[in-house]
PDB file of C-alpha atoms and ligand atoms in Angstrom:
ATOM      1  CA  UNK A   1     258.250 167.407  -5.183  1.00  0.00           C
ATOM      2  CA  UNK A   2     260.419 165.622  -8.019  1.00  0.00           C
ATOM      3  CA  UNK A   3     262.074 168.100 -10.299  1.00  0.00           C
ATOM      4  CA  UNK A   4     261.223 168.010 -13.905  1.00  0.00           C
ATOM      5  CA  UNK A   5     262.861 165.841 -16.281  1.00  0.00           C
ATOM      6  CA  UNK A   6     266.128 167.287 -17.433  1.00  0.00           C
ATOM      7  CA  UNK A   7     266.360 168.594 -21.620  1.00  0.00           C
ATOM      8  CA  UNK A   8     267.984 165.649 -22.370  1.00  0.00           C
ATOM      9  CA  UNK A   9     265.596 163.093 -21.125  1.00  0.00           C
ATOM     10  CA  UNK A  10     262.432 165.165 -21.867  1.00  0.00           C
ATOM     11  CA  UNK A  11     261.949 164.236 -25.387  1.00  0.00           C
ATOM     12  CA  UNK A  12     261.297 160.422 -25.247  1.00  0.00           C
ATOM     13  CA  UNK A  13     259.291 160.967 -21.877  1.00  0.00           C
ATOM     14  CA  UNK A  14     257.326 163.279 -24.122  1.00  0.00           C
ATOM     15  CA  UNK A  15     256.719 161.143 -26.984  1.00  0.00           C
ATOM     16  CA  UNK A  16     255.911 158.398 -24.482  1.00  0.00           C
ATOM     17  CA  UNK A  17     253.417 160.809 -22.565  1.00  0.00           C
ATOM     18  CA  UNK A  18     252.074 161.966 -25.805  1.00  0.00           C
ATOM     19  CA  UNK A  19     251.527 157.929 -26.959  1.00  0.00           C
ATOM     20  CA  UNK A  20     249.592 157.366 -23.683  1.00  0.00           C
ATOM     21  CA  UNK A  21     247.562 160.519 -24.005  1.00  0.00           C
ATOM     22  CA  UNK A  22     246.388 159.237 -27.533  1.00  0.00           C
ATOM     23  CA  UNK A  23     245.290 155.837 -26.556  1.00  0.00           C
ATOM     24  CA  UNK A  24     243.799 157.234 -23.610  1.00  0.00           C
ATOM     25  CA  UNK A  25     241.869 159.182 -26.593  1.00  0.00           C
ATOM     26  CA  UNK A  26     241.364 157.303 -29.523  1.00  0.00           C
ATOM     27  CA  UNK A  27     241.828 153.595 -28.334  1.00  0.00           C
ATOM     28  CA  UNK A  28     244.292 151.611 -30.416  1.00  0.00           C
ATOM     29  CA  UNK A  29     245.821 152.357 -33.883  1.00  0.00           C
ATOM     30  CA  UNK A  30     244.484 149.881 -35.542  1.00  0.00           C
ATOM     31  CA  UNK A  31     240.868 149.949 -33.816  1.00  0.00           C
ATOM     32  CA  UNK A  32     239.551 153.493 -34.068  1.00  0.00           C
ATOM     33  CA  UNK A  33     237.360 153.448 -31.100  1.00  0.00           C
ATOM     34  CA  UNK A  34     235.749 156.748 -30.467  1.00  0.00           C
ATOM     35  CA  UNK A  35     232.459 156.696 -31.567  1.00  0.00           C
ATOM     36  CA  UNK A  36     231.274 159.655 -29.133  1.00  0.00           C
ATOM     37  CA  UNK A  37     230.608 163.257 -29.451  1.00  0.00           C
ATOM     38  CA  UNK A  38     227.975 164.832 -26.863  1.00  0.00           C
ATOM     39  CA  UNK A  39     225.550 166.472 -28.446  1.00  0.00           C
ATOM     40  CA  UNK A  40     225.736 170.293 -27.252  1.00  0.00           C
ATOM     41  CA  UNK A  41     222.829 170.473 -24.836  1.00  0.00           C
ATOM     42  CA  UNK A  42     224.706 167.417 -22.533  1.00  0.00           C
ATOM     43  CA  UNK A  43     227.091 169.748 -21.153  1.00  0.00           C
ATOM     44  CA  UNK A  44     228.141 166.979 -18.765  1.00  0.00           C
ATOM     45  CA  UNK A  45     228.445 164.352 -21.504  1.00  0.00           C
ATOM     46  CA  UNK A  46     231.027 162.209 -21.677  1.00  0.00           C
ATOM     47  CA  UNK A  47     233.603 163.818 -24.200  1.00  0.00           C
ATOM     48  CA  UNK A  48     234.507 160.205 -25.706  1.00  0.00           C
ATOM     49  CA  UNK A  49     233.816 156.451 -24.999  1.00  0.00           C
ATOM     50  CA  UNK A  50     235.521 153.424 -26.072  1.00  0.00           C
ATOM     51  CA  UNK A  51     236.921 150.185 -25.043  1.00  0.00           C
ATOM     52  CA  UNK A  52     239.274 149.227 -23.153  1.00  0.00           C
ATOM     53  CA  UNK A  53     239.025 145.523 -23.309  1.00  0.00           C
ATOM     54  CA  UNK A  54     242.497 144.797 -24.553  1.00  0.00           C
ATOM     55  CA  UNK A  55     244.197 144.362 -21.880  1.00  0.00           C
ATOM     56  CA  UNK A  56     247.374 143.686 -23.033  1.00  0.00           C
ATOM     57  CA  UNK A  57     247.499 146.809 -25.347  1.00  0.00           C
ATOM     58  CA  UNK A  58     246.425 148.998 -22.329  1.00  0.00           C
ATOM     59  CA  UNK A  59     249.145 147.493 -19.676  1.00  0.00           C
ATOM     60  CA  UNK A  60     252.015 148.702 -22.563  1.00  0.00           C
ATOM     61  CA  UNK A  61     250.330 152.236 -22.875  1.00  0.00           C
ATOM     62  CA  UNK A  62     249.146 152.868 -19.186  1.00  0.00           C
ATOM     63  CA  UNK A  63     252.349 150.902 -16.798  1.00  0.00           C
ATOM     64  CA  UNK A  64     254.665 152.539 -19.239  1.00  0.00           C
ATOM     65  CA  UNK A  65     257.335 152.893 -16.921  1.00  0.00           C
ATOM     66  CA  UNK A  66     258.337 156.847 -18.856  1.00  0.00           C
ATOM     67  CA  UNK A  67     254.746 157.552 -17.127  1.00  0.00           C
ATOM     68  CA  UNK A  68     256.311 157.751 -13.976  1.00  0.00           C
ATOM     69  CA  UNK A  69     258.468 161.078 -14.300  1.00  0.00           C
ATOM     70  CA  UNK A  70     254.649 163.293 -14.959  1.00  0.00           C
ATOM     71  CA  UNK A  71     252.659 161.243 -12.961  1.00  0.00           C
ATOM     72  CA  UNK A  72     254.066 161.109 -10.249  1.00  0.00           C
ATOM     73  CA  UNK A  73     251.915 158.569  -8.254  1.00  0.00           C
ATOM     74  CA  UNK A  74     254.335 157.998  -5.587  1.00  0.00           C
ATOM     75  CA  UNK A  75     253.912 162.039  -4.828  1.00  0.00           C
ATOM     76  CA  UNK A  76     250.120 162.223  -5.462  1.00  0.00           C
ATOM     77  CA  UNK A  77     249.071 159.396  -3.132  1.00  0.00           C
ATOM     78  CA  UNK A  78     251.383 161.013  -0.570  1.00  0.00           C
ATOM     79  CA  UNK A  79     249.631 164.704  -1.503  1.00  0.00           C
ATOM     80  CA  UNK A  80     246.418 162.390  -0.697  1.00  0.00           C
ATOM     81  CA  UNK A  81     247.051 162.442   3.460  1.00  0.00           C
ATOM     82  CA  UNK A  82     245.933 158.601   3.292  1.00  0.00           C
ATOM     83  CA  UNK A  83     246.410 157.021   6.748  1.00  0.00           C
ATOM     84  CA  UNK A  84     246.534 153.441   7.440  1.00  0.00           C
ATOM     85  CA  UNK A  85     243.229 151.747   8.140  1.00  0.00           C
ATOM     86  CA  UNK A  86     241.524 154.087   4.996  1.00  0.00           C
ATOM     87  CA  UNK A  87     238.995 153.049   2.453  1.00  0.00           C
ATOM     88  CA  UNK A  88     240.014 154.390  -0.752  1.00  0.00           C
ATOM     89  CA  UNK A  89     238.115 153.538  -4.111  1.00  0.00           C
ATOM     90  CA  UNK A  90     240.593 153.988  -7.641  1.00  0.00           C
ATOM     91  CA  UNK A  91     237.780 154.373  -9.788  1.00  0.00           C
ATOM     92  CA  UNK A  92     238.200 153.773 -13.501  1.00  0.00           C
ATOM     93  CA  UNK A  93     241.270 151.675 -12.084  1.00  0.00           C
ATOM     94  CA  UNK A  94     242.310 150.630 -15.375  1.00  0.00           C
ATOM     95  CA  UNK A  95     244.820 148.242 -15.300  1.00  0.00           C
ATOM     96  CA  UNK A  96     245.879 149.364 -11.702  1.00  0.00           C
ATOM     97  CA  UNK A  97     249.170 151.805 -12.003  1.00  0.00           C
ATOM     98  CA  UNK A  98     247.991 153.237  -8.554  1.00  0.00           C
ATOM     99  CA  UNK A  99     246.798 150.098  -6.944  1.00  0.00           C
ATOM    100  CA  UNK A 100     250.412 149.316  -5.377  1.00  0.00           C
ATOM    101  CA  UNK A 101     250.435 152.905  -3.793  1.00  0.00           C
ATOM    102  CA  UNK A 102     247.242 153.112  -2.745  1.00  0.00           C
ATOM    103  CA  UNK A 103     247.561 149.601  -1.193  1.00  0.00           C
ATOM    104  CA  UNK A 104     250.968 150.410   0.979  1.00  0.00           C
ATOM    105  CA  UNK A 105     249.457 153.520   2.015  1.00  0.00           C
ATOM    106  CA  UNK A 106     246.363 152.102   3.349  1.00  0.00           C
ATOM    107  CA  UNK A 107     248.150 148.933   4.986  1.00  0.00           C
ATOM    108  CA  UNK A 108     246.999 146.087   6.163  1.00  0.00           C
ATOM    109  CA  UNK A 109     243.831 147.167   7.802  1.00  0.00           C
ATOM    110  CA  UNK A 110     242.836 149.550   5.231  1.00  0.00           C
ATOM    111  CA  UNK A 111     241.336 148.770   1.842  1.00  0.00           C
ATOM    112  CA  UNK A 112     241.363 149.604  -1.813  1.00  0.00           C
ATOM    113  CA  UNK A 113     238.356 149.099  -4.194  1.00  0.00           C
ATOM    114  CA  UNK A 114     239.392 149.200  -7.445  1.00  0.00           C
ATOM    115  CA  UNK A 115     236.734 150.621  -9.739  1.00  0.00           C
ATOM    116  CA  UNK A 116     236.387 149.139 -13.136  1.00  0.00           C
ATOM    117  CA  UNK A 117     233.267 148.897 -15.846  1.00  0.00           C
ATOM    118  CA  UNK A 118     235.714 146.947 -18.173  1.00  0.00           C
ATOM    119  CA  UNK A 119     235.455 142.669 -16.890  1.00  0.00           C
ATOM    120  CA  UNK A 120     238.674 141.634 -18.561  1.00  0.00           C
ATOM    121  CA  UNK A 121     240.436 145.063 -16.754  1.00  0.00           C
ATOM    122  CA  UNK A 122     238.850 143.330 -13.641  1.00  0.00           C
ATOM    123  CA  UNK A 123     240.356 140.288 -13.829  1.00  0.00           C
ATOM    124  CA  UNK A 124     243.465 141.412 -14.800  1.00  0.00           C
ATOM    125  CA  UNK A 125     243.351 143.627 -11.626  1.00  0.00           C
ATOM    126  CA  UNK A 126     242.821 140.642  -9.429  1.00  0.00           C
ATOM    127  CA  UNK A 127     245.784 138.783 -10.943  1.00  0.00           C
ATOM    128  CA  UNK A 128     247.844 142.062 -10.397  1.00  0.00           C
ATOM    129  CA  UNK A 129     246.513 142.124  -6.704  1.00  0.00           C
ATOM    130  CA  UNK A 130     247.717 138.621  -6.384  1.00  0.00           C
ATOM    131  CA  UNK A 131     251.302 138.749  -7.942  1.00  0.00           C
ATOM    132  CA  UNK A 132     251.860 141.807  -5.860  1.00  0.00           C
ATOM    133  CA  UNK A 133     250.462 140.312  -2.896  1.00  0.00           C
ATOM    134  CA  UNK A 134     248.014 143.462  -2.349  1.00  0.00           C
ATOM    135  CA  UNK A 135     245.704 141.912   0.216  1.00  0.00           C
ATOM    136  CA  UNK A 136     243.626 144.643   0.591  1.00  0.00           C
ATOM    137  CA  UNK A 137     242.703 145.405  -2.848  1.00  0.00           C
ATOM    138  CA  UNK A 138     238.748 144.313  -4.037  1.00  0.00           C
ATOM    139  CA  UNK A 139     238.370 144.561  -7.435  1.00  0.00           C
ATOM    140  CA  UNK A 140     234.861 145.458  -8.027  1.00  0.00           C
ATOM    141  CA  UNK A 141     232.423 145.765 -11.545  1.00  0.00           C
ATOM    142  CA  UNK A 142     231.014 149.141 -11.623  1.00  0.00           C
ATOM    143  CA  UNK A 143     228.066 150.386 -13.848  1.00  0.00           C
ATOM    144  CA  UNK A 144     228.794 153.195 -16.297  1.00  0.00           C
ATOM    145  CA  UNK A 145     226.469 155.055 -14.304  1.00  0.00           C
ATOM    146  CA  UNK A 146     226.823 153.687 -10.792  1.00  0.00           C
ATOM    147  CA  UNK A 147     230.527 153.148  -9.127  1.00  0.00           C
ATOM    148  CA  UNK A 148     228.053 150.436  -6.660  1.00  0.00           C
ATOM    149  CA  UNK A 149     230.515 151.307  -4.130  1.00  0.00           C
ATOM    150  CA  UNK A 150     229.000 150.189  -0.584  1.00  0.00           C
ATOM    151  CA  UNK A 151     227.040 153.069   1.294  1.00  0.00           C
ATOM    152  CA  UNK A 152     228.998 156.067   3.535  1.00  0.00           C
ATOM    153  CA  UNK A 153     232.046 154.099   3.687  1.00  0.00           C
ATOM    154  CA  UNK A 154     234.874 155.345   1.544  1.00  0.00           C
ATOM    155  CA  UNK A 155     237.381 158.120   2.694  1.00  0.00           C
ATOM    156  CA  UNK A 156     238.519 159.029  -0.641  1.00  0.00           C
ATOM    157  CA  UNK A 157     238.012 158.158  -4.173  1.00  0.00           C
ATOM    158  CA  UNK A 158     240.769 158.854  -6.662  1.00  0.00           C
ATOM    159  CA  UNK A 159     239.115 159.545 -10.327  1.00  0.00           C
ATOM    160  CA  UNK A 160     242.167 159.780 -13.000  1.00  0.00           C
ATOM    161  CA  UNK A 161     241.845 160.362 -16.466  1.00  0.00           C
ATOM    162  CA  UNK A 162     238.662 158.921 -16.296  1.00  0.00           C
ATOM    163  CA  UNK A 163     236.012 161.532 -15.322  1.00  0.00           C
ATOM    164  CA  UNK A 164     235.758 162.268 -19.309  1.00  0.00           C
ATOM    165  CA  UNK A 165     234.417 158.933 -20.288  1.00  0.00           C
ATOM    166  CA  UNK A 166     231.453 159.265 -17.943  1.00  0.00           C
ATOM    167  CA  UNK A 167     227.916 160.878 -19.037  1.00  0.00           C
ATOM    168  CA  UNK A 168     225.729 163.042 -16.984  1.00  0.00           C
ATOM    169  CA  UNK A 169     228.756 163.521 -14.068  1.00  0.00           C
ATOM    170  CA  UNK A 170     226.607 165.888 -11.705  1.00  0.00           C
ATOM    171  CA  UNK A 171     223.619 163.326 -11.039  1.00  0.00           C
ATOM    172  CA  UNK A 172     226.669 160.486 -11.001  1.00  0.00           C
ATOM    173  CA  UNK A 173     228.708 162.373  -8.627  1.00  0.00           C
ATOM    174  CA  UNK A 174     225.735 163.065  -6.493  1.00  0.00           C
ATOM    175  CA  UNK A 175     224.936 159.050  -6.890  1.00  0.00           C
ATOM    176  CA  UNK A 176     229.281 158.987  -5.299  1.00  0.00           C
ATOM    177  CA  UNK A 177     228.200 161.123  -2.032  1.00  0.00           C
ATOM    178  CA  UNK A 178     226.339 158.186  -0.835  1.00  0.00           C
ATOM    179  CA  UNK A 179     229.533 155.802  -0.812  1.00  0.00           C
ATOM    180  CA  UNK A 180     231.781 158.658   1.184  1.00  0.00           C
ATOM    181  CA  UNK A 181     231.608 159.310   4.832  1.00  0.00           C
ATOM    182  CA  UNK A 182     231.112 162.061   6.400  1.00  0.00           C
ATOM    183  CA  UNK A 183     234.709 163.628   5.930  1.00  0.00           C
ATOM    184  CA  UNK A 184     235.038 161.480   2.859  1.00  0.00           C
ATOM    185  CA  UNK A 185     237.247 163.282  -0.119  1.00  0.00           C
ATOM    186  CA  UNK A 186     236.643 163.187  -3.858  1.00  0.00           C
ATOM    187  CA  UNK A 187     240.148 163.780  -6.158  1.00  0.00           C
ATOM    188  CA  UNK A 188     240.584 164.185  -9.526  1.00  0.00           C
ATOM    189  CA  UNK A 189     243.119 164.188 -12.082  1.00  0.00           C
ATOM    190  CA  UNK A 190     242.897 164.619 -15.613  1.00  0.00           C
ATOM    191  CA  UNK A 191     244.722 167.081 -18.486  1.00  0.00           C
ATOM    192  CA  UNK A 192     244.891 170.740 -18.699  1.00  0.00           C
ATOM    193  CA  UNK A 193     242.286 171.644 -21.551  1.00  0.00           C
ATOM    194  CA  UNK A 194     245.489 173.942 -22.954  1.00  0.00           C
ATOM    195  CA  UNK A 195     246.818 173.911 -26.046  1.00  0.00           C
ATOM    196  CA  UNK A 196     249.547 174.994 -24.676  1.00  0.00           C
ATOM    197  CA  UNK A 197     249.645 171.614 -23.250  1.00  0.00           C
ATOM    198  CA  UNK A 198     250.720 169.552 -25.938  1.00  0.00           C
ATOM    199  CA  UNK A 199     250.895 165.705 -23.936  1.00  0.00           C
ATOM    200  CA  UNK A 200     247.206 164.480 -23.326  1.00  0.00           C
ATOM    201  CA  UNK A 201     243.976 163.792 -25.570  1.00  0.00           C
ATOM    202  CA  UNK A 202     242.783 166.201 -28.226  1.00  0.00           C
ATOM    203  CA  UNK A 203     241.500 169.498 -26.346  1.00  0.00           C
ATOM    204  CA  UNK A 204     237.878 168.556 -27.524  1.00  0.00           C
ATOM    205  CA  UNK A 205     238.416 165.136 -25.357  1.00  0.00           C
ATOM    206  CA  UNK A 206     240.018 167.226 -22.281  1.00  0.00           C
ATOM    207  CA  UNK A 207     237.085 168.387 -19.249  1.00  0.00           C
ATOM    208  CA  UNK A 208     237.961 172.724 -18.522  1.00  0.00           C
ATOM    209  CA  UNK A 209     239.204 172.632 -14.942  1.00  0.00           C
ATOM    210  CA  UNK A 210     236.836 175.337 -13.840  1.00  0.00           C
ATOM    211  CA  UNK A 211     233.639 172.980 -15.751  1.00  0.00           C
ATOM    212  CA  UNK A 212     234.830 170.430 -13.219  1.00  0.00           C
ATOM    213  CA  UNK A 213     235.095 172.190 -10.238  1.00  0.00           C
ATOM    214  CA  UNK A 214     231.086 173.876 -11.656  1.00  0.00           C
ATOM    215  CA  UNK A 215     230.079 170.266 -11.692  1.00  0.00           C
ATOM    216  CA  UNK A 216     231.203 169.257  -8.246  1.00  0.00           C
ATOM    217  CA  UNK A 217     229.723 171.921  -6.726  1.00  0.00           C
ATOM    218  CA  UNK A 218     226.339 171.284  -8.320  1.00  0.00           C
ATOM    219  CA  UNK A 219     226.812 167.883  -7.058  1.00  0.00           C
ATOM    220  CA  UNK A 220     226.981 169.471  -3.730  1.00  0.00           C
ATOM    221  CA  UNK A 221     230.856 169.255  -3.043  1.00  0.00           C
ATOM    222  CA  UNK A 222     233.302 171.829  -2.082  1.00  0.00           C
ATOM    223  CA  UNK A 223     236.950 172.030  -3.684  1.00  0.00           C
ATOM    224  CA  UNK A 224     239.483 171.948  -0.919  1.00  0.00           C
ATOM    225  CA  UNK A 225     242.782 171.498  -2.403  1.00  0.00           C
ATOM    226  CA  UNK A 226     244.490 171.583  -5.490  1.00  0.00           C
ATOM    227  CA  UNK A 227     247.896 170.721  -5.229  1.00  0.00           C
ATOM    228  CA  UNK A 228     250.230 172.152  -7.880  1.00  0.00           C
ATOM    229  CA  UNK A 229     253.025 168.919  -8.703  1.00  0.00           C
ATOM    230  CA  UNK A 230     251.710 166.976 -12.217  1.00  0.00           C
ATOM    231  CA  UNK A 231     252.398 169.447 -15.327  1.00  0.00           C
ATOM    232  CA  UNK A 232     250.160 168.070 -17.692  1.00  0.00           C
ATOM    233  CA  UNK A 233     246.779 167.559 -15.509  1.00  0.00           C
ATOM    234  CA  UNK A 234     244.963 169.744 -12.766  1.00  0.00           C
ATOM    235  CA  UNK A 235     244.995 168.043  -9.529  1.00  0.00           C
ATOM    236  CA  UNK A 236     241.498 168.584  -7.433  1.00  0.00           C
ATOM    237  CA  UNK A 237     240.427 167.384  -4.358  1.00  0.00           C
ATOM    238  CA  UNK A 238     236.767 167.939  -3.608  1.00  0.00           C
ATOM    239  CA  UNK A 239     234.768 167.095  -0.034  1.00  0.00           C
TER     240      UNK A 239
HETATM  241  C1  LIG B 301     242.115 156.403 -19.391  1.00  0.00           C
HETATM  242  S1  LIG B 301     241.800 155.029 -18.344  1.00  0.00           S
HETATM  243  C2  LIG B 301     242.594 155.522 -16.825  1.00  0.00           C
HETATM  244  C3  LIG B 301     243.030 154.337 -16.008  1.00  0.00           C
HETATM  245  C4  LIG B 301     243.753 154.678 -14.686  1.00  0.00           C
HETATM  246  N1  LIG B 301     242.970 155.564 -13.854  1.00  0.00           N
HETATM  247  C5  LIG B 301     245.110 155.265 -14.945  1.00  0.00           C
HETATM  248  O1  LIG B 301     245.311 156.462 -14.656  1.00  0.00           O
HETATM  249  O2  LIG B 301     245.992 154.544 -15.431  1.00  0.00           O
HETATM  250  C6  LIG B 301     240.077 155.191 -17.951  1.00  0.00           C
HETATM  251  C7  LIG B 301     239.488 153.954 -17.288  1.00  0.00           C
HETATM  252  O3  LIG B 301     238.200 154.264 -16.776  1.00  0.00           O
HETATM  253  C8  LIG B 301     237.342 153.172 -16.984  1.00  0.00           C
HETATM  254  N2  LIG B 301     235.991 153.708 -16.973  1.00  0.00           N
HETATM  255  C9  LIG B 301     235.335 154.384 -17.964  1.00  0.00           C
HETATM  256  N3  LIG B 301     234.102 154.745 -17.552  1.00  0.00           N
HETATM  257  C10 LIG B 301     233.984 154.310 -16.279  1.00  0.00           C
HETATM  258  C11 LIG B 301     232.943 154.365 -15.301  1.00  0.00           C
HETATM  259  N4  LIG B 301     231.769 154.955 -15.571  1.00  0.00           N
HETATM  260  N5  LIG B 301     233.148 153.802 -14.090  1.00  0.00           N
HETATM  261  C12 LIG B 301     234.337 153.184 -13.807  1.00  0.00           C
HETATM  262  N6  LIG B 301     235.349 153.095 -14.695  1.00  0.00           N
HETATM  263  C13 LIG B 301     235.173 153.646 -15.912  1.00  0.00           C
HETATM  264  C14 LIG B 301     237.781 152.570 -18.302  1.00  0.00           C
HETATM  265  O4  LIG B 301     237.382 151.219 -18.436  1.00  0.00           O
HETATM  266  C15 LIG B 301     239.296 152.759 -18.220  1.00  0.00           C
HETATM  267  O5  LIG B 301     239.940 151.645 -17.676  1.00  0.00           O
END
């Protein structure tokens, strides 16, 4: 587990983490984008939608190298027990910060689908896959209500910061059983709806991790794990 940042770095990783959390909320500064509040009967509404077409804007906020000391994806993909020869899905890859992880951990005769509803996020995550010479990654175009992931195939699908932006998540994660196999794993990350938790989107944008884990298992999966390493987000892992 990497130890927390020390006092003296912990400031600008926090304003950093705090800038991410915003976009990841609002969209850019000069292009208020969230137009969404579910109305109180959609208790598995999406809590905000809004673009993410600007790819440019979202490589700055989301590869921000100070992401690296909270996110840890080096340790989460590691917490993930991925074996060579795995089909993982990144879904709602964004612009692909855990592509390159995913990828080595899968090897050569594994694969990664990378999971995107945005096109030009898509095509910027094929260009990534070829500068970085990730052979195995497929980026795919996803419906907002359909991952179209290939049937009983997938061994895990990572879901980060990104199960808030999608509506009616029990019948969609009941639509995501069909793509796992048998043994197939479900994991999610997103922030701690705690105000004591000052990095991440406004509380009223953050999913409760116990509404989560509810909505999984009226999808019909079981929680299995939940490791304890990322201080800002709960870390689930559902079969
Ligand atoms: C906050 S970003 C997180 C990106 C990435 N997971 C990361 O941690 O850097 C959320 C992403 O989910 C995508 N997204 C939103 N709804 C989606 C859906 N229904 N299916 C797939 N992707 C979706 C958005 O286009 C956006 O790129």
């Amino acid at each position: 587990m990497t130890s927390a940042p020390s006092r003296r770095t912990r400031f600008p990783i926090l304003l950093a983490a705090s800038v991410v959390a915003l976009m990841c909320s609002t969209g850019s500064a000069t292009t208020p984008l969230d137009d969404s509040t579910p109305p109180p009967h959609r208790h598995d509404g999406a809590t905000t939608h809004h673009s993410f077409e600007d790819v440019q804007h979202w490589v700055e906020v989301f590869d921000d190298p100070a992401r690296d000391a909270w996110q840890k994806p080096a340790e989460v993909v590691q917490a993930l027990r991925i074996r060579p020869g795995m089909r993982i899905a990144d879904l709602g890859a964004g612009t692909g910060y855990f592509i390159r992880y995913l990828s080595a951990a899968v090897a050569e005769n594994g694969t990664v689908f990378a999971i995107e509803v945005e096109p030009n996020l898509l095509v910027h995550l094929r260009q990534r896959a070829e500068t970085e010479r990730t052979r195995n990654v497929v980026p795919m175009l996803a419906s907002a209500d359909n991952p179209r992931l290939p049937g009983g195939m997938i061994d895990c699908v990572l879901i980060v910061d990104t199960l808030h932006h999608i509506d009616d998540r029990v019948d969609y994660l009941r639509r995501l059983r069909h793509a796992l196999r048998r043994d197939g794993r479900v994991a999610v990350i997103d922030f701690k709806k705690d105000a004591a938790v000052t990095v991440g989107p406004p509380l009223e944008h953050r999913l409760d991790r116990e509404q989560v884990v509810a909505e999984f298992r009226r999808a019909g999966y079981q929680l299995v794990d939940a490791p304890q390493m990322l201080p800002y987000q709960y870390f689930l892992i559902f079969r």
